[in-house]
CSV table of C-alpha atoms and ligand atoms in Angstrom, one decimal:
chain,number,residue,atom,x,y,z
S,203,MET,CA,-56.4,-4.6,-16.8
S,204,VAL,CA,-57.3,-1.0,-16.2
S,205,LYS,CA,-60.9,-0.9,-14.6
S,206,GLU,CA,-62.9,2.6,-15.7
S,207,LYS,CA,-64.7,4.5,-13.0
S,208,GLY,CA,-68.1,3.5,-12.7
S,209,GLU,CA,-67.8,-0.2,-14.4
S,210,LYS,CA,-70.9,-1.8,-14.0
S,211,GLU,CA,-69.3,-5.1,-12.5
S,212,TRP,CA,-73.0,-6.9,-11.8
S,213,LEU,CA,-74.5,-6.3,-15.4
S,214,VAL,CA,-72.7,-9.6,-16.8
S,215,PRO,CA,-74.0,-11.9,-13.7
S,216,PHE,CA,-77.5,-10.4,-13.5
S,217,ILE,CA,-77.7,-10.9,-17.4
S,218,ALA,CA,-76.7,-14.6,-17.3
S,219,ALA,CA,-78.8,-15.1,-14.2
S,220,THR,CA,-81.7,-13.8,-15.3
S,221,LEU,CA,-81.4,-15.4,-18.6
S,222,TYR,CA,-81.0,-18.4,-16.7
S,223,ALA,CA,-84.5,-17.6,-15.1
S,224,VAL,CA,-86.3,-17.1,-17.7
S,225,VAL,CA,-85.2,-20.6,-19.9
S,226,SER,CA,-86.1,-22.3,-16.9
S,227,ILE,CA,-89.5,-20.9,-16.6
S,228,PHE,CA,-90.3,-21.9,-20.2
S,229,TYR,CA,-88.6,-25.1,-19.8
S,230,ILE,CA,-90.6,-25.9,-16.4
S,231,VAL,CA,-94.1,-24.4,-18.2
S,232,PHE,CA,-93.6,-26.1,-21.4
S,233,SER,CA,-92.4,-29.3,-20.9
S,234,ASP,CA,-95.6,-29.5,-18.3
S,235,MET,CA,-97.3,-28.9,-21.1
S,236,LEU,CA,-95.7,-31.5,-23.5
S,237,VAL,CA,-96.3,-34.1,-20.5
S,238,HIS,CA,-100.0,-33.3,-20.1
S,239,THR,CA,-100.4,-33.7,-23.9
S,240,LEU,CA,-98.3,-36.7,-24.1
S,241,TYR,CA,-99.7,-38.5,-21.2
S,242,SER,CA,-103.5,-38.6,-19.6
S,243,ASP,CA,-102.6,-41.5,-17.0
S,244,PRO,CA,-101.7,-39.4,-13.8
S,245,ALA,CA,-98.8,-42.6,-12.9
S,246,ASP,CA,-97.4,-41.7,-16.3
S,247,ILE,CA,-97.3,-38.4,-15.7
S,248,THR,CA,-95.4,-38.4,-12.4
S,249,THR,CA,-93.0,-40.9,-13.6
S,250,ALA,CA,-92.6,-38.2,-16.7
S,251,GLN,CA,-92.4,-35.0,-14.3
S,252,THR,CA,-90.0,-36.7,-11.9
S,253,ILE,CA,-87.6,-38.2,-15.2
S,254,LYS,CA,-88.0,-34.4,-16.4
S,255,GLY,CA,-86.9,-32.9,-12.9
S,256,TRP,CA,-83.6,-35.2,-12.8
S,257,GLY,CA,-82.4,-33.8,-16.3
S,258,PHE,CA,-83.1,-30.6,-15.2
S,259,ILE,CA,-80.9,-31.3,-12.0
S,260,LEU,CA,-78.2,-32.8,-14.3
S,261,VAL,CA,-77.5,-30.3,-17.0
S,262,THR,CA,-77.6,-27.4,-14.7
S,263,SER,CA,-75.1,-29.4,-12.3
S,264,LEU,CA,-73.2,-29.8,-15.7
S,265,LEU,CA,-73.4,-26.2,-16.3
S,266,ILE,CA,-72.4,-25.1,-13.0
S,267,PHE,CA,-69.4,-27.4,-13.0
S,268,PHE,CA,-67.9,-26.4,-16.5
S,269,ILE,CA,-68.8,-22.7,-15.4
S,270,ILE,CA,-66.6,-23.0,-12.2
S,271,TYR,CA,-63.8,-25.1,-13.9
S,272,PHE,CA,-63.6,-22.4,-16.7
S,273,TRP,CA,-63.6,-19.7,-14.5
S,274,SER,CA,-61.1,-20.8,-12.1
S,275,LYS,CA,-58.6,-22.0,-14.9
S,276,LYS,CA,-58.7,-18.7,-16.5
S,277,THR,CA,-58.5,-16.9,-12.6
S,278,LYS,CA,-55.0,-19.1,-12.0
S,279,GLU,CA,-53.8,-18.5,-15.5
S,280,SER,CA,-54.0,-14.8,-15.4
S,281,GLU,CA,-52.7,-15.1,-11.5
S,282,GLU,CA,-49.8,-17.2,-12.6
S,283,LYS,CA,-48.7,-14.6,-15.6
S,284,PHE,CA,-48.8,-12.1,-13.0
S,285,LYS,CA,-46.6,-14.0,-10.4
S,286,THR,CA,-44.3,-14.7,-13.2
S,287,LEU,CA,-43.8,-11.2,-14.1
S,288,ALA,CA,-43.7,-10.0,-10.5
S,289,GLU,CA,-41.3,-12.6,-9.2
S,290,THR,CA,-38.6,-12.1,-12.5
S,291,SER,CA,-39.3,-8.2,-12.4
S,292,PRO,CA,-36.1,-6.2,-11.4
S,293,PHE,CA,-38.7,-3.4,-10.1
S,294,SER,CA,-39.7,-4.1,-6.4
S,295,ILE,CA,-43.6,-4.9,-6.8
S,296,PHE,CA,-45.8,-4.6,-3.5
S,297,VAL,CA,-49.4,-4.7,-2.7
S,298,TYR,CA,-50.1,-2.6,0.6
S,299,ARG,CA,-53.0,-2.0,2.9
S,300,GLU,CA,-50.8,-0.6,6.2
S,301,LYS,CA,-49.2,-3.7,6.1
S,302,PHE,CA,-47.4,-5.2,3.0
S,303,LYS,CA,-50.1,-8.0,1.4
S,304,TYR,CA,-47.6,-9.2,-1.2
S,305,VAL,CA,-43.6,-8.5,-1.8
S,306,ASN,CA,-42.1,-10.0,-4.6
S,307,PRO,CA,-38.1,-10.8,-4.7
S,308,ALA,CA,-37.0,-7.4,-6.0
S,309,SER,CA,-38.5,-5.9,-3.3
S,310,GLU,CA,-36.3,-8.1,-0.5
S,311,LYS,CA,-33.2,-6.7,-2.0
S,312,LEU,CA,-34.1,-3.0,-2.3
S,313,THR,CA,-34.9,-3.3,1.7
S,314,GLY,CA,-32.8,-5.9,3.0
S,315,TYR,CA,-35.7,-7.5,4.5
S,316,SER,CA,-36.9,-10.8,3.8
S,317,SER,CA,-40.4,-11.5,2.3
S,318,ASP,CA,-41.5,-12.9,6.0
S,319,GLU,CA,-40.1,-9.9,7.8
S,320,LEU,CA,-41.5,-7.1,5.1
S,321,LEU,CA,-45.2,-9.4,5.5
S,322,GLU,CA,-45.5,-8.7,9.3
S,323,MET,CA,-44.4,-4.8,8.8
S,324,ASP,CA,-46.1,-1.6,7.6
S,325,PHE,CA,-45.2,-0.3,4.6
S,326,TRP,CA,-44.7,3.1,6.4
S,327,GLU,CA,-41.9,1.6,8.2
S,328,VAL,CA,-39.7,1.5,5.3
S,329,VAL,CA,-40.3,5.1,4.3
S,330,HIS,CA,-37.5,7.6,5.4
S,331,PRO,CA,-38.9,9.5,8.5
S,332,ASP,CA,-38.3,12.7,6.3
S,333,HIS,CA,-41.0,11.7,3.9
S,334,ARG,CA,-43.5,9.6,5.7
S,335,ASP,CA,-45.6,12.0,5.7
S,336,MET,CA,-45.3,13.2,2.2
S,337,VAL,CA,-45.8,9.5,1.4
S,338,LYS,CA,-49.0,9.4,3.8
S,339,LYS,CA,-50.6,12.4,2.3
S,340,ARG,CA,-50.4,11.5,-1.3
S,341,GLY,CA,-51.6,7.5,-0.3
S,342,LYS,CA,-54.5,8.8,1.4
S,343,LYS,CA,-55.2,11.4,-1.7
S,344,ARG,CA,-54.9,8.4,-4.0
S,345,VAL,CA,-57.3,6.1,-2.1
S,346,LYS,CA,-59.8,8.8,-2.1
S,347,GLY,CA,-59.5,9.3,-6.0
S,348,GLU,CA,-58.0,12.7,-6.0
S,349,LYS,CA,-55.9,13.4,-8.7
S,350,ILE,CA,-52.3,13.1,-8.3
S,351,ARG,CA,-48.7,12.3,-9.9
S,352,PRO,CA,-48.2,8.6,-9.6
S,353,THR,CA,-44.7,8.7,-9.9
S,354,TYR,CA,-42.7,10.3,-7.5
S,355,GLU,CA,-39.0,10.1,-5.8
S,356,PHE,CA,-38.8,9.6,-2.1
S,357,LYS,CA,-36.4,7.9,0.6
S,358,ILE,CA,-36.6,4.6,1.8
S,359,VAL,CA,-34.6,2.9,5.1
S,360,ARG,CA,-32.8,-0.2,4.4
S,361,LYS,CA,-32.7,-3.0,7.0
S,362,SER,CA,-29.3,-2.0,7.7
S,363,GLY,CA,-30.4,1.5,8.3
S,364,GLU,CA,-28.8,2.4,5.2
S,365,PRO,CA,-31.4,5.2,3.5
S,366,ARG,CA,-32.1,4.9,-0.6
S,367,TRP,CA,-33.6,6.8,-3.1
S,368,ILE,CA,-36.5,5.2,-5.1
S,369,LEU,CA,-38.8,5.7,-7.6
S,370,PHE,CA,-42.0,5.0,-6.8
S,371,THR,CA,-45.1,4.5,-9.1
S,372,GLY,CA,-48.3,3.9,-6.6
S,373,GLY,CA,-52.1,2.7,-7.6
S,374,VAL,CA,-55.0,1.0,-6.3
S,375,ILE,CA,-56.1,-2.4,-6.8
S,376,HIS,CA,-58.6,-4.9,-5.2
S,377,PHE,CA,-57.0,-7.2,-3.0
S,378,ASP,CA,-58.8,-10.0,-1.4
S,379,GLY,CA,-62.0,-7.8,-2.0
S,380,LYS,CA,-61.0,-5.0,-0.6
S,381,SER,CA,-58.7,-1.7,-2.4
S,382,ALA,CA,-55.4,-1.9,-1.5
S,383,GLY,CA,-52.2,0.0,-2.6
S,384,LEU,CA,-49.9,-1.6,-5.7
S,385,GLY,CA,-46.7,0.1,-5.8
S,386,THR,CA,-43.2,-0.6,-8.0
S,387,ALA,CA,-40.2,1.0,-7.1
S,388,LEU,CA,-36.9,1.2,-8.6
S,389,ASP,CA,-33.6,2.5,-6.7
S,390,ILE,CA,-32.4,5.4,-7.9
S,391,THR,CA,-29.5,6.4,-5.5
S,392,ASP,CA,-26.6,6.0,-7.8
S,393,ARG,CA,-28.3,7.8,-10.4
S,394,LYS,CA,-29.0,10.6,-8.3
S,395,LYS,CA,-25.3,10.5,-7.0
S,396,THR,CA,-24.0,10.6,-10.5
S,397,LEU,CA,-26.8,13.7,-11.2
S,398,GLN,CA,-25.2,15.5,-7.8
S,399,GLU,CA,-21.7,15.0,-8.8
S,400,LEU,CA,-22.4,16.2,-12.2
S,401,HIS,CA,-24.3,19.2,-11.0
S,402,GLU,CA,-21.1,20.0,-9.1
S,403,HIS,CA,-18.6,19.3,-11.4
S,404,LYS,CA,-20.5,21.6,-13.7
S,405,GLN,CA,-20.6,24.4,-11.0
S,406,ARG,CA,-17.0,24.2,-10.3
S,407,LEU,CA,-16.2,24.0,-14.0
S,408,GLU,CA,-18.1,27.3,-14.5
S,409,GLU,CA,-16.6,29.0,-11.7
S,410,MET,CA,-13.1,27.9,-12.8
S,411,VAL,CA,-14.0,29.3,-16.2
S,412,GLU,CA,-15.4,32.7,-14.7
S,413,GLU,CA,-12.0,32.8,-12.6
S,414,ARG,CA,-9.8,32.1,-16.0
S,415,THR,CA,-12.2,34.6,-18.0
S,416,LYS,CA,-11.2,37.5,-15.3
S,417,GLU,CA,-7.5,36.6,-15.1
S,418,LEU,CA,-7.4,36.6,-18.9
S,419,LYS,CA,-8.9,39.6,-19.4
S,420,PHE,CA,-6.5,41.4,-16.8
S,421,VAL,CA,-3.8,39.9,-18.4
S,422,ASN,CA,-5.1,41.1,-21.6
S,423,LYS,CA,-5.9,44.5,-20.1
S,424,GLU,CA,-2.1,44.4,-19.0
S,425,LEU,CA,-0.7,43.8,-22.2
S,426,GLU,CA,-2.6,46.1,-24.3
S,427,SER,CA,-1.5,48.7,-21.8
S,428,PHE,CA,2.1,47.5,-22.6
S,429,ALA,CA,1.7,47.5,-25.9
S,430,TYR,CA,0.3,50.9,-26.2
S,431,SER,CA,2.9,52.4,-23.8
S,432,ILE,CA,5.6,50.5,-25.7
S,433,SER,CA,4.5,52.1,-29.1
S,434,HIS,CA,4.4,55.5,-27.6
S,435,ASP,CA,8.1,55.2,-25.7
S,436,LEU,CA,9.2,54.0,-29.5
S,437,LYS,CA,8.4,57.0,-31.3
S,438,ALA,CA,10.7,59.2,-29.3
S,439,PRO,CA,13.7,57.2,-30.5
S,440,LEU,CA,12.2,56.9,-34.2
S,441,ARG,CA,11.5,61.0,-34.3
S,442,ALA,CA,15.2,61.4,-33.5
S,443,MET,CA,16.3,59.2,-36.5
S,444,GLU,CA,14.0,60.9,-38.6
S,445,GLY,CA,15.4,64.3,-37.8
S,446,PHE,CA,19.0,63.2,-37.9
S,447,SER,CA,19.0,61.5,-41.0
S,448,ASN,CA,16.9,64.7,-41.9
S,449,ILE,CA,19.9,66.8,-41.1
S,450,LEU,CA,22.2,64.8,-42.6
S,451,LEU,CA,20.5,65.0,-45.7
S,452,GLU,CA,19.8,68.9,-46.1
S,453,ASP,CA,23.2,70.1,-43.9
S,454,TYR,CA,25.5,67.5,-45.0
S,455,SER,CA,24.8,66.3,-48.4
S,456,ASP,CA,28.1,68.5,-50.0
S,457,VAL,CA,30.2,66.3,-47.3
S,458,LEU,CA,28.6,62.8,-48.0
S,459,ASP,CA,29.7,60.8,-51.0
S,460,GLU,CA,26.2,59.4,-53.2
S,461,LYS,CA,26.8,55.8,-50.8
S,462,GLY,CA,26.2,58.2,-47.7
S,463,ILE,CA,23.3,60.0,-48.9
S,464,GLU,CA,21.7,56.5,-49.9
S,465,TYR,CA,22.2,55.2,-46.4
S,466,ALA,CA,20.9,58.6,-44.9
S,467,GLU,CA,17.9,58.2,-47.3
S,468,ARG,CA,17.4,54.5,-46.3
S,469,ILE,CA,17.6,55.4,-42.6
S,470,LYS,CA,14.6,58.0,-42.8
S,471,ASN,CA,12.2,55.7,-45.1
S,472,SER,CA,12.7,53.0,-42.6
S,473,SER,CA,11.7,54.9,-39.5
S,474,GLN,CA,9.0,56.5,-41.8
S,475,LYS,CA,7.8,53.1,-42.1
S,476,MET,CA,8.2,52.2,-38.7
S,477,ASP,CA,6.4,55.3,-37.7
S,478,LYS,CA,3.4,54.0,-39.9
S,479,LEU,CA,3.8,50.5,-38.3
S,480,ILE,CA,3.4,52.0,-34.7
S,481,ASN,CA,0.7,54.3,-35.7
S,482,ASP,CA,-1.6,51.4,-36.9
S,483,LEU,CA,-0.8,49.2,-33.8
S,484,LEU,CA,-1.7,52.2,-31.9
S,485,ALA,CA,-4.7,52.5,-33.7
S,486,TYR,CA,-5.6,48.7,-33.6
S,487,SER,CA,-4.8,48.7,-29.8
S,488,ARG,CA,-6.8,51.7,-29.3
S,489,ILE,CA,-9.8,49.8,-31.2
S,490,THR,CA,-9.2,47.0,-28.7
S,491,ARG,CA,-9.4,49.0,-25.6
S,492,GLU,CA,-12.0,51.9,-26.4
S,493,GLU,CA,-15.4,51.9,-24.4
S,494,ILE,CA,-17.9,52.8,-26.7
S,495,GLU,CA,-21.3,53.5,-27.1
S,496,LEU,CA,-23.2,52.9,-30.4
S,497,GLN,CA,-25.3,55.9,-32.0
S,498,ARG,CA,-27.6,56.3,-35.1
S,499,ILE,CA,-25.0,57.3,-37.6
S,500,LYS,CA,-25.9,58.5,-41.2
S,501,ILE,CA,-23.2,56.3,-43.4
S,502,ARG,CA,-22.8,59.5,-46.2
S,503,SER,CA,-21.2,61.5,-43.1
S,504,ALA,CA,-18.7,58.9,-42.2
S,505,LEU,CA,-17.9,58.2,-46.0
S,506,ASP,CA,-17.7,62.2,-46.1
S,507,LYS,CA,-15.0,62.1,-43.7
S,508,ALA,CA,-13.0,59.4,-44.5
S,509,ILE,CA,-12.8,61.0,-48.2
S,510,LYS,CA,-11.5,64.0,-46.4
S,511,ASP,CA,-9.0,62.2,-44.5
S,512,LEU,CA,-8.1,60.7,-47.8
S,513,LYS,CA,-7.6,63.1,-50.2
S,514,THR,CA,-4.1,63.4,-50.7
S,515,LYS,CA,-4.1,59.8,-51.9
S,516,ILE,CA,-7.2,60.2,-53.9
S,517,ASP,CA,-5.6,63.3,-55.7
S,518,GLN,CA,-2.3,61.7,-56.3
S,519,LYS,CA,-4.0,58.6,-58.3
S,520,ASP,CA,-6.9,60.5,-59.6
S,521,ALA,CA,-9.3,58.2,-58.3
S,522,GLU,CA,-13.1,58.0,-59.3
S,523,ILE,CA,-15.6,57.3,-56.5
S,524,GLU,CA,-19.0,57.1,-57.0
S,525,VAL,CA,-21.7,57.2,-54.2
S,526,ASP,CA,-25.2,56.2,-54.6
S,527,LYS,CA,-27.3,58.9,-53.2
S,528,ASP,CA,-28.9,57.1,-50.1
S,529,LEU,CA,-27.1,54.7,-48.1
S,530,GLY,CA,-29.1,55.1,-44.7
S,531,GLU,CA,-28.1,55.1,-41.1
S,532,VAL,CA,-27.0,52.7,-39.1
S,533,LYS,CA,-25.9,52.0,-35.3
S,534,ALA,CA,-22.1,52.9,-34.9
S,535,TYR,CA,-19.5,54.7,-33.2
S,536,GLU,CA,-18.2,57.3,-35.5
S,537,PRO,CA,-14.8,57.5,-35.2
S,538,ILE,CA,-14.4,53.6,-35.6
S,539,LEU,CA,-16.7,53.4,-38.9
S,540,VAL,CA,-14.6,56.5,-40.3
S,541,GLN,CA,-11.6,54.7,-39.7
S,542,VAL,CA,-13.3,51.1,-41.2
S,543,ILE,CA,-14.0,53.2,-44.6
S,544,SER,CA,-11.2,54.6,-44.5
S,545,ASN,CA,-8.7,51.3,-44.4
S,546,ILE,CA,-10.9,49.8,-47.3
S,547,LEU,CA,-11.0,53.1,-49.2
S,548,SER,CA,-7.1,53.3,-48.8
S,549,ASN,CA,-7.1,49.8,-50.0
S,550,ALA,CA,-8.9,50.3,-52.9
S,551,ILE,CA,-7.2,52.9,-54.5
S,552,LYS,CA,-3.7,51.4,-53.6
S,553,PHE,CA,-4.3,47.9,-54.8
S,554,VAL,CA,-4.5,48.5,-58.3
S,555,GLU,CA,-2.2,47.9,-61.3
S,556,ASP,CA,0.3,49.9,-62.0
S,557,GLY,CA,-0.6,53.4,-63.9
S,558,GLN,CA,-4.2,52.2,-63.7
S,559,LYS,CA,-6.8,54.7,-62.2
S,560,PRO,CA,-8.6,53.2,-59.3
S,561,LYS,CA,-12.6,53.5,-59.8
S,562,ILE,CA,-14.6,52.6,-56.7
S,563,ARG,CA,-18.6,52.2,-56.6
S,564,ILE,CA,-20.4,52.7,-53.0
S,565,TRP,CA,-23.7,51.8,-52.6
S,566,ALA,CA,-25.9,50.1,-49.4
S,567,GLU,CA,-28.7,47.8,-49.4
S,568,LYS,CA,-31.3,47.5,-46.4
S,569,LEU,CA,-32.2,43.9,-45.3
S,570,ASP,CA,-34.3,43.2,-42.4
S,571,GLY,CA,-33.0,45.1,-39.9
S,572,LYS,CA,-29.5,45.8,-41.1
S,573,VAL,CA,-27.7,48.0,-43.5
S,574,ARG,CA,-25.0,46.5,-45.8
S,575,VAL,CA,-22.6,48.8,-47.3
S,576,MET,CA,-20.6,47.9,-50.5
S,577,ILE,CA,-17.7,49.4,-51.4
S,578,LYS,CA,-16.6,48.1,-54.9
S,579,ASP,CA,-13.1,48.6,-56.8
S,580,GLU,CA,-11.3,47.4,-60.2
S,581,GLY,CA,-8.3,46.6,-58.5
S,582,ILE,CA,-6.0,43.7,-59.0
S,583,GLY,CA,-8.7,41.4,-56.6
S,584,ILE,CA,-8.0,38.7,-54.1
S,585,SER,CA,-8.1,34.7,-54.7
S,586,PRO,CA,-10.8,33.6,-52.5
S,587,GLU,CA,-8.0,31.1,-50.4
S,588,TYR,CA,-7.1,34.2,-48.9
S,589,HIS,CA,-10.7,36.1,-48.4
S,590,ASP,CA,-10.2,35.2,-44.4
S,591,ARG,CA,-6.7,35.8,-44.1
S,592,ILE,CA,-6.5,38.9,-45.2
S,593,PHE,CA,-8.6,39.9,-42.1
S,594,GLU,CA,-5.8,38.9,-39.8
S,595,VAL,CA,-3.3,41.1,-38.7
S,596,PHE,CA,-0.1,41.1,-40.5
S,597,GLU,CA,-1.4,39.2,-43.3
S,598,ARG,CA,-0.2,40.7,-46.4
S,599,LEU,CA,-0.5,38.9,-50.1
S,600,HIS,CA,2.3,41.3,-51.8
S,601,GLY,CA,5.9,42.2,-51.1
S,602,GLU,CA,6.7,45.5,-49.4
S,603,GLU,CA,7.9,47.1,-52.9
S,604,THR,CA,5.2,46.6,-55.3
S,605,TYR,CA,2.3,47.8,-52.5
S,606,PRO,CA,3.7,49.1,-49.4
S,607,GLY,CA,1.9,48.6,-46.3
S,608,THR,CA,1.6,47.0,-42.7
S,609,GLY,CA,-0.6,44.7,-43.2
S,610,ILE,CA,-2.7,46.0,-40.2
S,611,GLY,CA,-5.4,47.8,-42.0
S,612,LEU,CA,-8.1,45.1,-42.1
S,613,GLY,CA,-7.1,43.8,-38.9
S,614,ILE,CA,-8.6,47.0,-37.9
S,615,VAL,CA,-11.7,46.9,-40.0
S,616,LYS,CA,-12.7,43.5,-38.5
S,617,LYS,CA,-12.1,44.7,-34.7
S,618,GLY,CA,-13.8,47.6,-35.6
S,619,ILE,CA,-16.8,46.4,-37.0
S,620,GLU,CA,-17.2,43.2,-34.8
S,621,LYS,CA,-16.9,46.3,-32.0
S,622,MET,CA,-20.1,47.4,-33.3
S,623,ASN,CA,-21.6,44.2,-33.6
S,624,GLY,CA,-21.5,44.0,-37.6
S,625,SER,CA,-19.9,41.7,-39.9
S,626,VAL,CA,-17.3,42.4,-42.9
S,627,GLY,CA,-16.8,40.4,-45.7
S,628,VAL,CA,-15.0,40.2,-49.1
S,629,GLU,CA,-16.3,39.2,-52.4
S,630,SER,CA,-13.4,38.9,-55.1
S,631,GLU,CA,-11.2,36.9,-57.6
S,632,SER,CA,-7.7,37.7,-58.9
S,633,GLY,CA,-7.8,40.2,-61.2
S,634,GLU,CA,-11.6,40.7,-61.2
S,635,GLY,CA,-11.6,43.5,-58.4
S,636,SER,CA,-13.0,43.3,-54.9
S,637,THR,CA,-16.0,44.2,-52.9
S,638,PHE,CA,-15.9,44.8,-49.3
S,639,LEU,CA,-19.3,44.0,-47.5
S,640,ILE,CA,-19.7,46.0,-44.2
S,641,GLU,CA,-23.0,45.0,-42.0
S,642,LEU,CA,-24.5,46.9,-39.3
S,643,ASP,CA,-27.2,47.1,-37.5
S,644,ALA,CA,-30.0,49.9,-39.0
S,645,ALA,CA,-30.6,52.7,-37.1
B,263,ADP,P1,-1.7,46.4,-46.0
B,263,ADP,O1,-3.1,47.5,-46.9
B,263,ADP,O2,-1.1,47.4,-45.0
B,263,ADP,O3,-1.0,45.4,-46.6
B,263,ADP,P2,-4.6,45.2,-44.9
B,263,ADP,O4,-4.8,44.7,-43.9
B,263,ADP,O5,-5.1,46.8,-45.0
B,263,ADP,O6,-3.0,45.6,-45.2
B,263,ADP,O7,-4.6,44.3,-46.2
B,263,ADP,C1,-4.2,42.9,-46.4
B,263,ADP,C2,-3.6,42.4,-47.5
B,263,ADP,O8,-5.0,42.3,-48.1
B,263,ADP,C3,-3.2,43.6,-48.2
B,263,ADP,O9,-2.1,43.1,-48.2
B,263,ADP,C4,-3.5,43.0,-49.6
B,263,ADP,O10,-2.7,41.8,-50.1
B,263,ADP,C5,-5.1,42.3,-49.7
B,263,ADP,N1,-6.0,43.5,-50.0
B,263,ADP,C6,-6.8,44.2,-49.0
B,263,ADP,N2,-7.5,44.8,-49.8
B,263,ADP,C7,-7.5,44.8,-51.1
B,263,ADP,C8,-7.9,45.4,-52.2
B,263,ADP,N3,-9.0,46.1,-52.4
B,263,ADP,N4,-7.7,44.7,-53.7
B,263,ADP,C9,-6.7,43.5,-53.6
B,263,ADP,N5,-6.2,43.2,-52.3
B,263,ADP,C10,-6.3,43.8,-51.3
């Protein structure tokens, strides 16, 4: 039972005693008056008063007997309840006032001392020397009624000398008429050890991840530089192949037969294709390696640059490009943004049915802190199952003969947009045209 501070423990016995006094006075006064009205003979009055006195003693004795009987029964029951609870509890429960006054069996198990030994000992003797001062200070504060956290952890020393960590909860109770400390304790040594191990494992894991990431970054950088220099080195023999096939076609066409000319043309085409592939790979690797700084960029100016780069293709296919007036400004790196738009536009021009005139519309909308640019074409479209795949390097949905390409263009788009903290996606159905959506932070 929790007792509130200032509860008046004397109030009930005081009321009972007052009631008893009032009832007794009334009884004595009125019974005397009754005796005097009933009897006039002094001998009869004395006898009646004696009987009345004995009766009063008998009734009060019976009352005292029942009160004490029921009171002690109730106290015993509640004591037994507490005792059973304490004796079977897996928690160590003990009462102390300097020395232990009560300990349950779990306390013996926790400390390694028998209950007889514990009852001869001071509570502080079990507390580990490192924590004795702290526990004493808290105990004093608790007795003074100061507000302190009732539950905390500290170390104890078992009889064998082995230190153990416990989770202790302290309170103050009345014991043998005086206030005493009531403590419960749970051995948390294993839990603490596991937590410590877990913490160490986590730390080791973090160190390992950090180390591996460093290694991986290094290897990646090496690989990128390797790919970059290889691509450069490949260009020289390629230029020789193209140059010599050109010489064959221009200066030796009269000595070559039809087959010879066809082969020379094939060599020229293949070397041109390989040149494009190397250029695309170089662009891709440049985007990965490049250290960039985002700046405020007008989308319209990046778009104009991309359109200028694609002028020949646009004129060849007589493409129609309709652009909304206001496209807004984004945080971007201009060379990459130009390349991204250029790659999407060049696909929009390329992937149309044979003989169809490419029609492209470009507009933008603002959505909380972002700008979304849409590039919509009326070309051959893309089935939804390929919407993710097309952004992977070398993923192409068509044969080289129908639509030539390297399969790197959208890979560059994705890498470039991600590098500028943006995202890219596509909405399309086969045969229904495509809309590429670029989202970047608004400037
Ligand atoms: P490439 O254009 O060199 O083939 P990309 O990486 O630019 O490579 O594109 C990957 C594939 O995505 C293309 O081969 C094509 O199948 C598909 N694709 C890209 N853009 C479009 C588009 N606007 N319309 C239809 N298909 C497209």
